[in-house]
mmCIF file of C-alpha atoms in Angstrom:
data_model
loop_
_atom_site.group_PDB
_atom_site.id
_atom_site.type_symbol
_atom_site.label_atom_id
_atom_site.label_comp_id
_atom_site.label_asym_id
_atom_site.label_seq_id
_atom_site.Cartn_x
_atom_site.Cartn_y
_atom_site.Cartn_z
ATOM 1 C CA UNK A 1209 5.373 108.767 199.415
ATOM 2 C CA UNK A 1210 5.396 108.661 203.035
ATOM 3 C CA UNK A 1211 8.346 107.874 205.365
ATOM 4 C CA UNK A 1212 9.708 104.653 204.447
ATOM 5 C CA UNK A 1213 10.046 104.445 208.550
ATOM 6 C CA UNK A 1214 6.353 104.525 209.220
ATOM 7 C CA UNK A 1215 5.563 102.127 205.854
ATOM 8 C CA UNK A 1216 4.063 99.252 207.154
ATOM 9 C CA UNK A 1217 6.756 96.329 205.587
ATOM 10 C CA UNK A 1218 4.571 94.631 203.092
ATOM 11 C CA UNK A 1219 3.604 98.016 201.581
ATOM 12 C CA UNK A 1220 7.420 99.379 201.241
ATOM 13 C CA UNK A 1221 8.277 95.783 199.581
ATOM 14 C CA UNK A 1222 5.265 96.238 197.100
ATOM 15 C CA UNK A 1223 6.420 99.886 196.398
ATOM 16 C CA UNK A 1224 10.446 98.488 196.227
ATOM 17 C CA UNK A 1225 8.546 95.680 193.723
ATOM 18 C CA UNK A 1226 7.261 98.328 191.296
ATOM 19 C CA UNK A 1227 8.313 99.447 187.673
ATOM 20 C CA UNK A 1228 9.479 102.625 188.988
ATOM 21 C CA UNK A 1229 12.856 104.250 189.683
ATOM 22 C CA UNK A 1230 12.025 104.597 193.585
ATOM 23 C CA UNK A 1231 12.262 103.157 196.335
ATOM 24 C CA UNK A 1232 15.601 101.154 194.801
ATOM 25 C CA UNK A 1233 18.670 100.247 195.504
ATOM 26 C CA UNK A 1234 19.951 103.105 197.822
ATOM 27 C CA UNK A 1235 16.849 103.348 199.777
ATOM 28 C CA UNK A 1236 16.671 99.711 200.296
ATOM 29 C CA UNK A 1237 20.431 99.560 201.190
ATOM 30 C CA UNK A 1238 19.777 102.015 204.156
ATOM 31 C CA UNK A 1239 16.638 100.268 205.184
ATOM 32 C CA UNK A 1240 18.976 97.133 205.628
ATOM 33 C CA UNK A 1241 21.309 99.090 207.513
ATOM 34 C CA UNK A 1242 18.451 100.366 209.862
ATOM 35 C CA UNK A 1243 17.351 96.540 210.200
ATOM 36 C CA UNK A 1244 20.973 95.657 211.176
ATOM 37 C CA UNK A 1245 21.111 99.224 213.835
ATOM 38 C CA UNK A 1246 17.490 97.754 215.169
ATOM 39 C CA UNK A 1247 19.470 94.292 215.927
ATOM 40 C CA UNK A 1248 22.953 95.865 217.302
ATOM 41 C CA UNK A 1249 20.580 98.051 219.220
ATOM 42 C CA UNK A 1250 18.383 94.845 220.817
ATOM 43 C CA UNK A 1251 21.593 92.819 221.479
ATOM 44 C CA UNK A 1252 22.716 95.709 223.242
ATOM 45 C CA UNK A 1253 19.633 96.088 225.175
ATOM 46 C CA UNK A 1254 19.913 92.916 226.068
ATOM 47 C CA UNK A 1255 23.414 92.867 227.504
ATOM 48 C CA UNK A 1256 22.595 96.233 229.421
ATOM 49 C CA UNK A 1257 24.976 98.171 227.720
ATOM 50 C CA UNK A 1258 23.251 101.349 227.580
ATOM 51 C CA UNK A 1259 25.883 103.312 225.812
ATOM 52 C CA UNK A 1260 26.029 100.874 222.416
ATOM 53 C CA UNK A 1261 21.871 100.364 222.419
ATOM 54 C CA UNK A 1262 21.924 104.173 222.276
ATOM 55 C CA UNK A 1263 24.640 104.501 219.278
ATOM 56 C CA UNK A 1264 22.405 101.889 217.728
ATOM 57 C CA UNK A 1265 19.317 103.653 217.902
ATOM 58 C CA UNK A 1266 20.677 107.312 216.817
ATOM 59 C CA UNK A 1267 22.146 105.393 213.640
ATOM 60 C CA UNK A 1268 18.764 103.399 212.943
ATOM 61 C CA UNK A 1269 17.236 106.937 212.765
ATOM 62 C CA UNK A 1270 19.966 108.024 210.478
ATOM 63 C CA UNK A 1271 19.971 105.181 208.132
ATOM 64 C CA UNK A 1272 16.099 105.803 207.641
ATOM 65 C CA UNK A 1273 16.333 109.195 207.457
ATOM 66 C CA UNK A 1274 18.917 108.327 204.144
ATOM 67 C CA UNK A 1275 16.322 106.070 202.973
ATOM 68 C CA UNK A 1276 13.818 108.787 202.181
ATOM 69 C CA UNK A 1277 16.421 111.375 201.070
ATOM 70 C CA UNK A 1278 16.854 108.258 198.637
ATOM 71 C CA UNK A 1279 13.531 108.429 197.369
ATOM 72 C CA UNK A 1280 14.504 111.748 195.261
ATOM 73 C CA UNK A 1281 17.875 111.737 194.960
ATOM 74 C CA UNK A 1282 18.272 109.648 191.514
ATOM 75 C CA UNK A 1283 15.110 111.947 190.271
ATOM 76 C CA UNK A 1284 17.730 114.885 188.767
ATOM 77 C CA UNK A 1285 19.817 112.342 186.789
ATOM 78 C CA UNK A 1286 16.411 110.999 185.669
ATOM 79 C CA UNK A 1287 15.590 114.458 184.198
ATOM 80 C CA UNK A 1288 19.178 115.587 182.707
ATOM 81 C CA UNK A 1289 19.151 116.668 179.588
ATOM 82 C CA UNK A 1290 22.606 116.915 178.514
ATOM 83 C CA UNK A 1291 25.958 114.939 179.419
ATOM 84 C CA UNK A 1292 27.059 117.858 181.665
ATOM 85 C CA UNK A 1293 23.685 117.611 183.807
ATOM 86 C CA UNK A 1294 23.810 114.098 183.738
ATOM 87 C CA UNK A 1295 27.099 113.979 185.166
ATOM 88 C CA UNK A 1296 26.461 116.757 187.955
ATOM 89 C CA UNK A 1297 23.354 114.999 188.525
ATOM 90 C CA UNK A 1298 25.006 111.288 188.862
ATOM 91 C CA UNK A 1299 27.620 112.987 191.175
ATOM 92 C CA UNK A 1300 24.778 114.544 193.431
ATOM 93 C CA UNK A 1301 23.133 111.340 193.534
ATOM 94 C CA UNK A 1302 25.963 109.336 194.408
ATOM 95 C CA UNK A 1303 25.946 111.300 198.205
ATOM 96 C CA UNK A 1304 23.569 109.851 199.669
ATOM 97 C CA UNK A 1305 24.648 106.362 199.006
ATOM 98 C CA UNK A 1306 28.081 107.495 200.336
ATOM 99 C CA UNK A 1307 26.644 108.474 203.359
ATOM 100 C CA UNK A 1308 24.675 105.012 203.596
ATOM 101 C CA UNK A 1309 27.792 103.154 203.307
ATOM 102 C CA UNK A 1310 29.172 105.885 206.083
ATOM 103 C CA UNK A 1311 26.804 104.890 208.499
ATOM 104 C CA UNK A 1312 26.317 101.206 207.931
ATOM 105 C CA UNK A 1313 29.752 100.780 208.164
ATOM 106 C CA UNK A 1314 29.447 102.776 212.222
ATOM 107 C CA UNK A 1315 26.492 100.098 212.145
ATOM 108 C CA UNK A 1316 28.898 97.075 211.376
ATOM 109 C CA UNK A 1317 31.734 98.000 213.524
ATOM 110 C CA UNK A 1318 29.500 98.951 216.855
ATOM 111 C CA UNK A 1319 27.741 95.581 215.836
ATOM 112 C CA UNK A 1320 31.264 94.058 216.154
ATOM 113 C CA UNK A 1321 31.871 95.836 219.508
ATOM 114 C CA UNK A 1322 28.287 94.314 220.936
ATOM 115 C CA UNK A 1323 29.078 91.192 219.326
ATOM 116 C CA UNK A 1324 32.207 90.668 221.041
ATOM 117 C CA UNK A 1325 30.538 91.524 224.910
ATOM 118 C CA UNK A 1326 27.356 89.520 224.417
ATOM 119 C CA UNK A 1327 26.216 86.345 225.532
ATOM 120 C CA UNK A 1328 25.926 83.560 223.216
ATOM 121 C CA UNK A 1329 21.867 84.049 224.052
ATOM 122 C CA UNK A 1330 22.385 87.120 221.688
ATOM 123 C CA UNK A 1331 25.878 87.271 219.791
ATOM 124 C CA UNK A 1332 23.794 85.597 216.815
ATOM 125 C CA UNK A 1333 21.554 88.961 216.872
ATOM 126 C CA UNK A 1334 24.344 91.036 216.812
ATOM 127 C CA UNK A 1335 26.427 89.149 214.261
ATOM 128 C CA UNK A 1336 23.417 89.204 212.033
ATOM 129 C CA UNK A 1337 23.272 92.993 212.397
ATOM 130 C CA UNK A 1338 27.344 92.835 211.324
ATOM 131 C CA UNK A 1339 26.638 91.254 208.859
ATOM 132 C CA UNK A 1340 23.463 93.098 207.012
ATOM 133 C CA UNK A 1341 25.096 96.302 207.962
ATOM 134 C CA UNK A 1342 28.029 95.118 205.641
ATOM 135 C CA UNK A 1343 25.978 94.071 202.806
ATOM 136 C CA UNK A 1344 24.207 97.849 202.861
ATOM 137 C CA UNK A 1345 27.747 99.241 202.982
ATOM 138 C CA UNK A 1346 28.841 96.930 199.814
ATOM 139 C CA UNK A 1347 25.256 97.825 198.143
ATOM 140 C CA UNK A 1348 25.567 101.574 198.639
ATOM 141 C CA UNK A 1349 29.397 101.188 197.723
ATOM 142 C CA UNK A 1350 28.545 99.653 194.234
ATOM 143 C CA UNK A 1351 25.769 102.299 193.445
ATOM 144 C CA UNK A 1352 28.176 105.006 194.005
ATOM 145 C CA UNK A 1353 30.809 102.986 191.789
ATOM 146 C CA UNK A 1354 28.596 102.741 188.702
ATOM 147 C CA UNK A 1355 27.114 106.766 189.544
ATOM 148 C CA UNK A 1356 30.320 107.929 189.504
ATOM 149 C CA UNK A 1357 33.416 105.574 189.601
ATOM 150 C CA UNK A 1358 35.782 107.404 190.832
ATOM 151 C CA UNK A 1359 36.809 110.684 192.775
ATOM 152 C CA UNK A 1360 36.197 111.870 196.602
ATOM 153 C CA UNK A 1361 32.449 110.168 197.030
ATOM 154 C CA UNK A 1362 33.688 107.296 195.568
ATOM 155 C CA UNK A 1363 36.498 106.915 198.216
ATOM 156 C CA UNK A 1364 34.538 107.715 200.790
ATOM 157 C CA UNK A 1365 31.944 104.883 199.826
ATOM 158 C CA UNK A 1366 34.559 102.520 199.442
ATOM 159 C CA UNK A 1367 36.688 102.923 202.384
ATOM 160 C CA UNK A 1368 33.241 102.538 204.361
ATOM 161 C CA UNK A 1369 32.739 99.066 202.597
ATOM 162 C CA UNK A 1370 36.275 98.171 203.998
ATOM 163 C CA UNK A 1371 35.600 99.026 207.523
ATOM 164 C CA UNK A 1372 32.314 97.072 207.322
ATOM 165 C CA UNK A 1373 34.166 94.215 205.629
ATOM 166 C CA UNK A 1374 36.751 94.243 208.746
ATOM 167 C CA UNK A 1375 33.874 94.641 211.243
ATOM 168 C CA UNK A 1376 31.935 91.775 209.886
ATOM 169 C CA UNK A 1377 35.818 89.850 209.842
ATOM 170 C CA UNK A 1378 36.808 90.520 213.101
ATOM 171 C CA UNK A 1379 32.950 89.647 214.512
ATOM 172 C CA UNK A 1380 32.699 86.271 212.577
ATOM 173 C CA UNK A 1381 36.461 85.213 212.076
ATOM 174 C CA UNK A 1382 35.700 84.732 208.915
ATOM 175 C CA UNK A 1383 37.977 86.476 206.159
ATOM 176 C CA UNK A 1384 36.710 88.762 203.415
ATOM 177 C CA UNK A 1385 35.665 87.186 199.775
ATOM 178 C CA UNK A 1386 38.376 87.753 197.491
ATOM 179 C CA UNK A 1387 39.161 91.496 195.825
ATOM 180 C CA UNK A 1388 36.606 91.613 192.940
ATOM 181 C CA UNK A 1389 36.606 93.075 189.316
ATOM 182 C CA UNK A 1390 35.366 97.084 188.821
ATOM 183 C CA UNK A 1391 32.161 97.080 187.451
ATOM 184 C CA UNK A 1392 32.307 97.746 183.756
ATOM 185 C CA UNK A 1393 30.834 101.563 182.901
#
């Protein structure tokens, strides 16, 4: 498959449409977190702060670069053969994700930080970035919660939902949803 980045939109959504195991969930959650970089980054453009539209772009190009490591990452699990494999496989799988909650979490919080310094010409922009970079945090939180569901990746994917949750609350003044229930294994 070629670079989700260079997909023209129609044909990633067809290929995120089809029976098969990839492009999914994880690759989808970090294209929504480079979609929410490209809007911090524009807002910031906008408002001439160099520093922040630059932040923006280097974590746009991370996020997609996730996005294909995404396309193979699940393969292994896939292909286990025994409970051990599985398990080593699931746990392999689940750092990517991690790492996509990582960085749309930086997304959320320098969207927060534009937000807050922008005119209301482009606040909206920005805010929307907050607020798709949190939903790719929760997204790539919950795949590592049912790969896993506990242990080091999983903390690390969940802490990064909580600083996107706070991002998006501080941006919007709007409090978080209430603490939902684990996802059943």
């Amino acid at each position: 498959m070629t670079e989700l980045g260079k997909q023209p939109l129609e044909e990633f959504l067809a290929a995120v449409a089809e029976a098969t195991p990839a492009p999914g969930g994880g690759s989808s959650a970090a294209v929504g977190a480079a979609l929410a970089a490209a809007l911090v980054e524009m807002a910031a453009r906008i408002a001439s702060a160099d520093d922040a539209a630059e932040r923006a772009t280097n974590l746009r190009g991370r996020a997609l670069r996730l996005a294909d490591r995404e396309l193979t990452s699940y393969a292994p699990v896939l292909e286990a053969r025994t409970p051990e494999e599985r398990t080593a496989a699931l746990a392999a799988a689940s750092e990517a994700p991690a790492q996509v909650a990582e960085v749309a979490a930086d997304i959320a919080e320098l969207g927060a930080e534009v937000a807050e310094s922008s005119s209301a010409a482009v606040r909206g922009d920005a805010l929307t970035g907050v607020v798709f970079a949190e939903a790719a945090a929760s997204a790539a939180a919950r795949l590592v919660e049912i790969n896993v569901g506990s242990g080091p990746v999983f903390e690390r994917a969940e802490r990064s939902e909580q600083r996107a949750v706070r991002a998006r609350t501080s941006a919007t003044g709007h409090p978080p949803p209430p603490p939902r229930a684990p996802i059943p294994r």
